Structure formats: structure tokens, C-alpha cells
CSV table of C-alpha atoms in Angstrom, one decimal:
chain,number,residue,atom,x,y,z
A,22,UNK,CA,101.0,157.4,189.7
A,23,UNK,CA,104.0,158.0,187.3
A,24,UNK,CA,106.0,155.1,187.1
A,25,UNK,CA,103.8,152.7,189.0
A,26,UNK,CA,100.6,150.8,188.3
A,27,UNK,CA,97.8,152.4,186.5
A,28,UNK,CA,95.1,154.2,188.9
A,29,UNK,CA,91.6,152.8,188.5
A,30,UNK,CA,90.5,155.9,186.5
A,31,UNK,CA,93.3,154.9,184.1
A,32,UNK,CA,92.0,151.4,183.8
A,33,UNK,CA,88.5,152.4,183.3
A,34,UNK,CA,89.7,154.9,180.6
A,35,UNK,CA,91.7,152.0,179.0
A,36,UNK,CA,88.4,149.4,179.3
A,37,UNK,CA,86.3,152.2,177.7
A,38,UNK,CA,88.6,153.0,174.9
A,39,UNK,CA,88.8,149.1,174.3
A,40,UNK,CA,84.9,148.6,174.2
A,41,UNK,CA,84.8,151.6,171.9
A,42,UNK,CA,87.3,149.8,169.7
A,43,UNK,CA,85.0,146.5,169.9
A,44,UNK,CA,81.8,148.7,168.9
A,45,UNK,CA,83.7,150.2,165.9
A,46,UNK,CA,84.6,146.4,164.9
A,47,UNK,CA,80.9,145.2,165.1
A,48,UNK,CA,79.9,148.1,163.4
A,49,UNK,CA,82.6,148.1,160.5
A,50,UNK,CA,81.8,144.3,160.1
A,51,UNK,CA,78.0,144.6,160.0
A,52,UNK,CA,78.3,147.4,157.6
A,53,UNK,CA,80.5,145.6,155.0
A,54,UNK,CA,78.6,142.6,155.3
A,55,UNK,CA,74.9,144.3,154.9
A,56,UNK,CA,76.6,146.5,152.0
A,57,UNK,CA,78.0,143.1,150.5
A,58,UNK,CA,74.4,141.5,151.0
A,59,UNK,CA,72.6,144.3,149.4
A,60,UNK,CA,75.2,144.1,146.2
A,61,UNK,CA,73.9,140.3,145.5
A,62,UNK,CA,70.9,141.9,144.5
A,63,UNK,CA,72.1,145.3,143.1
A,64,UNK,CA,74.9,143.9,141.0
A,65,UNK,CA,73.6,140.3,140.8
A,66,UNK,CA,75.3,139.8,137.3
A,67,UNK,CA,78.7,140.5,138.7
A,68,UNK,CA,77.9,138.1,141.5
A,69,UNK,CA,77.0,135.4,138.9
A,70,UNK,CA,80.2,136.0,136.6
A,71,UNK,CA,82.3,134.7,139.4
A,72,UNK,CA,80.0,132.0,140.6
A,73,UNK,CA,81.6,128.8,139.1
A,74,UNK,CA,79.9,126.7,136.2
A,75,UNK,CA,79.4,123.4,138.8
A,76,UNK,CA,77.2,125.3,140.8
A,77,UNK,CA,73.5,124.4,140.5
A,78,UNK,CA,71.1,127.2,140.2
A,79,UNK,CA,73.5,130.1,140.3
A,80,UNK,CA,71.2,133.1,140.5
A,81,UNK,CA,69.3,131.4,143.7
A,82,UNK,CA,72.7,130.8,145.0
A,83,UNK,CA,73.8,134.6,144.6
A,84,UNK,CA,70.5,135.3,146.2
A,85,UNK,CA,70.4,133.4,148.9
A,86,UNK,CA,74.1,134.2,149.9
A,87,UNK,CA,73.2,137.8,150.0
A,88,UNK,CA,70.1,137.5,152.2
A,89,UNK,CA,72.5,135.4,154.5
A,90,UNK,CA,74.9,138.1,154.7
A,91,UNK,CA,72.4,140.8,155.6
A,92,UNK,CA,71.0,138.7,158.2
A,93,UNK,CA,74.6,137.9,159.6
A,94,UNK,CA,75.4,141.7,159.4
A,95,UNK,CA,72.0,142.2,161.6
A,96,UNK,CA,73.1,139.6,163.8
A,97,UNK,CA,76.7,141.0,164.6
A,98,UNK,CA,74.9,144.1,166.2
A,99,UNK,CA,72.8,142.3,168.5
A,100,UNK,CA,74.5,140.9,171.5
A,101,UNK,CA,72.6,138.0,172.1
A,102,UNK,CA,72.7,136.7,168.2
A,103,UNK,CA,76.7,137.8,167.6
A,104,UNK,CA,77.9,134.7,168.2
A,105,UNK,CA,75.4,132.7,166.2
A,106,UNK,CA,75.6,134.9,163.5
A,107,UNK,CA,79.8,134.9,163.6
A,108,UNK,CA,79.3,131.2,163.4
A,109,UNK,CA,76.9,131.6,160.1
A,110,UNK,CA,79.4,134.2,158.5
A,111,UNK,CA,82.2,132.0,159.3
A,112,UNK,CA,80.0,128.8,157.5
A,113,UNK,CA,79.3,131.3,154.9
A,114,UNK,CA,82.5,132.1,154.1
A,115,UNK,CA,83.6,129.0,153.8
A,116,UNK,CA,81.1,128.1,151.4
A,117,UNK,CA,82.2,130.7,149.1
A,118,UNK,CA,85.9,129.7,149.3
A,119,UNK,CA,85.3,127.3,146.2
A,120,UNK,CA,84.6,130.4,144.1
A,121,UNK,CA,87.6,132.2,145.0
A,122,UNK,CA,89.8,129.3,144.4
A,123,UNK,CA,88.2,128.6,141.2
A,124,UNK,CA,88.8,132.3,140.2
A,125,UNK,CA,92.3,132.2,141.1
A,126,UNK,CA,93.3,128.6,139.0
A,127,UNK,CA,91.2,130.0,136.1
A,128,UNK,CA,92.3,134.0,135.9
A,129,UNK,CA,91.8,133.9,132.3
A,130,UNK,CA,87.8,133.7,132.9
A,131,UNK,CA,87.9,137.0,135.0
A,132,UNK,CA,89.7,139.7,132.6
A,133,UNK,CA,88.6,142.3,135.1
A,134,UNK,CA,91.0,141.2,137.8
A,135,UNK,CA,94.8,140.4,137.6
A,136,UNK,CA,96.0,137.2,138.7
A,137,UNK,CA,97.5,138.6,141.8
A,138,UNK,CA,94.4,140.3,142.6
A,139,UNK,CA,92.4,136.8,142.5
A,140,UNK,CA,94.9,135.1,144.6
A,141,UNK,CA,95.0,138.3,147.3
A,142,UNK,CA,91.2,137.4,147.6
A,143,UNK,CA,92.1,133.9,149.0
A,144,UNK,CA,94.6,135.7,151.6
A,145,UNK,CA,91.9,138.4,152.5
A,146,UNK,CA,89.3,135.6,152.8
A,147,UNK,CA,91.5,133.7,155.8
A,148,UNK,CA,92.1,137.0,157.2
A,149,UNK,CA,88.2,137.6,157.0
A,150,UNK,CA,87.7,134.5,158.8
A,151,UNK,CA,90.1,135.0,161.5
A,152,UNK,CA,88.4,138.6,161.9
A,153,UNK,CA,84.9,137.3,162.0
A,154,UNK,CA,85.9,134.8,164.7
A,155,UNK,CA,87.8,137.3,166.9
A,156,UNK,CA,85.3,139.8,166.8
A,157,UNK,CA,82.0,137.7,167.6
A,158,UNK,CA,83.3,135.6,170.5
A,159,UNK,CA,82.0,136.4,174.1
A,160,UNK,CA,84.0,138.9,175.8
A,161,UNK,CA,82.7,139.4,179.2
A,162,UNK,CA,85.8,141.9,180.0
A,163,UNK,CA,84.5,144.4,177.2
């Protein structure tokens, strides 16, 4: 009905579009965390190079965080585990924040990145936390 309230079919179509978007978000986050987790094993030297010197057992920390990212990626795809996976990924993201702060405060130790790129990592990390939270909450209307 032009100029009036949406019809039931229009609302159903909108709900379907929203549901498709949410599914895309879940799959994108899952893929990103899965690839990141695999990266901890494939290019562990890189992750070791950005681990602050005060972290004990750095290689073990790199491997454990990789496993946790992979498990979180799988959990995001399972509706019954999604919120728990999101909570765990938020905790993991917070746990690696000191490494990103260390990189930002010591740019001379990381010649592969510019200072603004290192600072941008912190901004991206905050956005990532918000996105993880938003995308893994229970949505009865989706």
C-alpha cells in the first residue's frame, strides 16, 4: 500500500533480509577468527614477534590463543553456543589488548608497521569488541 503501513509480505521480506545479513555477519566473523586462529600455527613467528617480552611461555600463548580463536569461530556458527563463544572471544580480545598497547607504545620494535597503523590496531580492537558483542547476543526477532 503506497504511502501507508507496510504489508505483511513486506515485513516478512524485511525480516528475511535482516536474517540474511545476520547470517552473513556470523559467517564473516567465524571465517575471520578461524583464519586468524590458523595463522597462529602457520605464521607463529609473526605472532611471537608481536608478543610482549613480559609474557611467559610466548609460543604456548600463541598456540593456545590460536586454538581459542578456532573454537570461538566454530561456536559462533552454532546458535546454542553463539553467546558463550562471543563472551569467550571478547575475553580473548581483551587478553591480547596489552600486546596491542605494547606495540603502540614501542613502535621502534615493529618496523613492519607505521606508528599510525599500530595505533589504528587499538581502534579496530574496540570496534571488534563491539561487533562481537552485538553479533553474538540472543535475537529472538531474527
